[in-house]
mmCIF file of C-alpha atoms in Angstrom:
data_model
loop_
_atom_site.group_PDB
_atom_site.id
_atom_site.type_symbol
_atom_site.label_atom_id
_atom_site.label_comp_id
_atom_site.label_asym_id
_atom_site.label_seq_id
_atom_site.Cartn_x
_atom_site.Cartn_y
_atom_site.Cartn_z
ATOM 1 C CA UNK A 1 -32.724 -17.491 41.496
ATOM 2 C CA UNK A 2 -36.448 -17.046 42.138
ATOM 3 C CA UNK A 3 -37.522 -13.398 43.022
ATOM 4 C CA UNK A 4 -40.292 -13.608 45.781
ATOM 5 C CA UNK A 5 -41.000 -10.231 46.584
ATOM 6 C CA UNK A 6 -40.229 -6.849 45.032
ATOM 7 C CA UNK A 7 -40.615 -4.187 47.602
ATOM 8 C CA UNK A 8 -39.733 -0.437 47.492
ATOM 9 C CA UNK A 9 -36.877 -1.266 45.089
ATOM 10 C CA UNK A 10 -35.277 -4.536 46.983
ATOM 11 C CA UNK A 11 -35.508 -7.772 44.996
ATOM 12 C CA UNK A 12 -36.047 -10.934 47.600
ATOM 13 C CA UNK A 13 -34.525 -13.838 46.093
ATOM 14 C CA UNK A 14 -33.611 -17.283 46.716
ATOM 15 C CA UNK A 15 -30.819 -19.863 45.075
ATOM 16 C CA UNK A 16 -32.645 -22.899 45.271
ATOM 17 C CA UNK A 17 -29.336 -25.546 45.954
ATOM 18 C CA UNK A 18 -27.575 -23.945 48.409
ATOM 19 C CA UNK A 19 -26.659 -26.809 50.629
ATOM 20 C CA UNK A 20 -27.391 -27.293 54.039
ATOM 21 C CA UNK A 21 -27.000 -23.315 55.165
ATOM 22 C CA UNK A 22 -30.388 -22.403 57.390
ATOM 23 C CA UNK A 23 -33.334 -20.897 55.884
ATOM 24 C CA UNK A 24 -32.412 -17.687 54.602
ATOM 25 C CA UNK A 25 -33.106 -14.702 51.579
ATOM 26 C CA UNK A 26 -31.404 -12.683 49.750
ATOM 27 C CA UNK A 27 -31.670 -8.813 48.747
ATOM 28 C CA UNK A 28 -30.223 -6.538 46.215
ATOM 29 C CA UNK A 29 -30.585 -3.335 44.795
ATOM 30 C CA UNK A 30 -28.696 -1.838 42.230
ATOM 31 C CA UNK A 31 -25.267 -2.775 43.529
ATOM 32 C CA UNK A 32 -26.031 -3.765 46.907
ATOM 33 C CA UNK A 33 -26.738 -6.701 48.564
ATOM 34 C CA UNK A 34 -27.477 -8.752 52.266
ATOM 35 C CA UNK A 35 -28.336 -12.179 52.812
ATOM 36 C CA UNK A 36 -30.854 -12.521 56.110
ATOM 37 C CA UNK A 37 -31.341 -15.722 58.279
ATOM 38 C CA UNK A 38 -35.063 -16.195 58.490
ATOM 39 C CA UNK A 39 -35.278 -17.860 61.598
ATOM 40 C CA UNK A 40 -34.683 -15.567 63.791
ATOM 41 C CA UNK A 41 -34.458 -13.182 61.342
ATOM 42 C CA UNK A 42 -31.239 -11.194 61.315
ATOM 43 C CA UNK A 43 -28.575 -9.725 58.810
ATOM 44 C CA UNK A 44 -25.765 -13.189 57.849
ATOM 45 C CA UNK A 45 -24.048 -10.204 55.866
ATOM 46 C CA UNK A 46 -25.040 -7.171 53.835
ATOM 47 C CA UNK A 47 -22.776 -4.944 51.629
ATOM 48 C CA UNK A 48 -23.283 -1.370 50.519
ATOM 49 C CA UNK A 49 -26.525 -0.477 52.174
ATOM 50 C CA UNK A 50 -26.932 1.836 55.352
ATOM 51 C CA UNK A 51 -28.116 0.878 58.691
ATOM 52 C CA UNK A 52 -31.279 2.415 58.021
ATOM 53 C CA UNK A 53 -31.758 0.416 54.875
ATOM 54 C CA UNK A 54 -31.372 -2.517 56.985
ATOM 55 C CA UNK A 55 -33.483 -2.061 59.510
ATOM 56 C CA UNK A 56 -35.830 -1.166 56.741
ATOM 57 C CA UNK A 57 -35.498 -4.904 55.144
ATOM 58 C CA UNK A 58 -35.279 -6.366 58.009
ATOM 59 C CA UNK A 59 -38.981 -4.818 59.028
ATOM 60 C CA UNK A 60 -40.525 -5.877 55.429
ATOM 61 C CA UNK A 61 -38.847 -9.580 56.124
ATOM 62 C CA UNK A 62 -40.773 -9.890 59.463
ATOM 63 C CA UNK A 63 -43.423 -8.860 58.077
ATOM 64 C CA UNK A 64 -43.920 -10.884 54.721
#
């Protein structure tokens, strides 16, 4: 799982067989985690971070 970003504690990552799912990343931090759809991008599920966190990664997505 390739990390292509580290950003104010998220780790961006990809799995690079995952079938035929749409383009998407994924984001952890210590025990959390979401998975975002890239195009548009938007949250495909997240667990254990606050909305605010969210909209947080979903802002450094759009903009990287």
């Amino acid at each position: 799982m390739p990390t292509v970003l580290h950003v104010k504690g998220y780790r961006f990552f990809f799995f690079s067989l995952e079938g035929k799912e749409p383009p998407h990343i994924h984001v952890e931090q210590a025990e959390r985690y979401a998975k975002l759809w890239l195009a548009p991008v938007s949250i495909a599920r997240a667990k254990g971070f606050r909305n605010n966190e969210l909209t947080e990664i979903l802002q450094i997505v759009q903009n990287n």
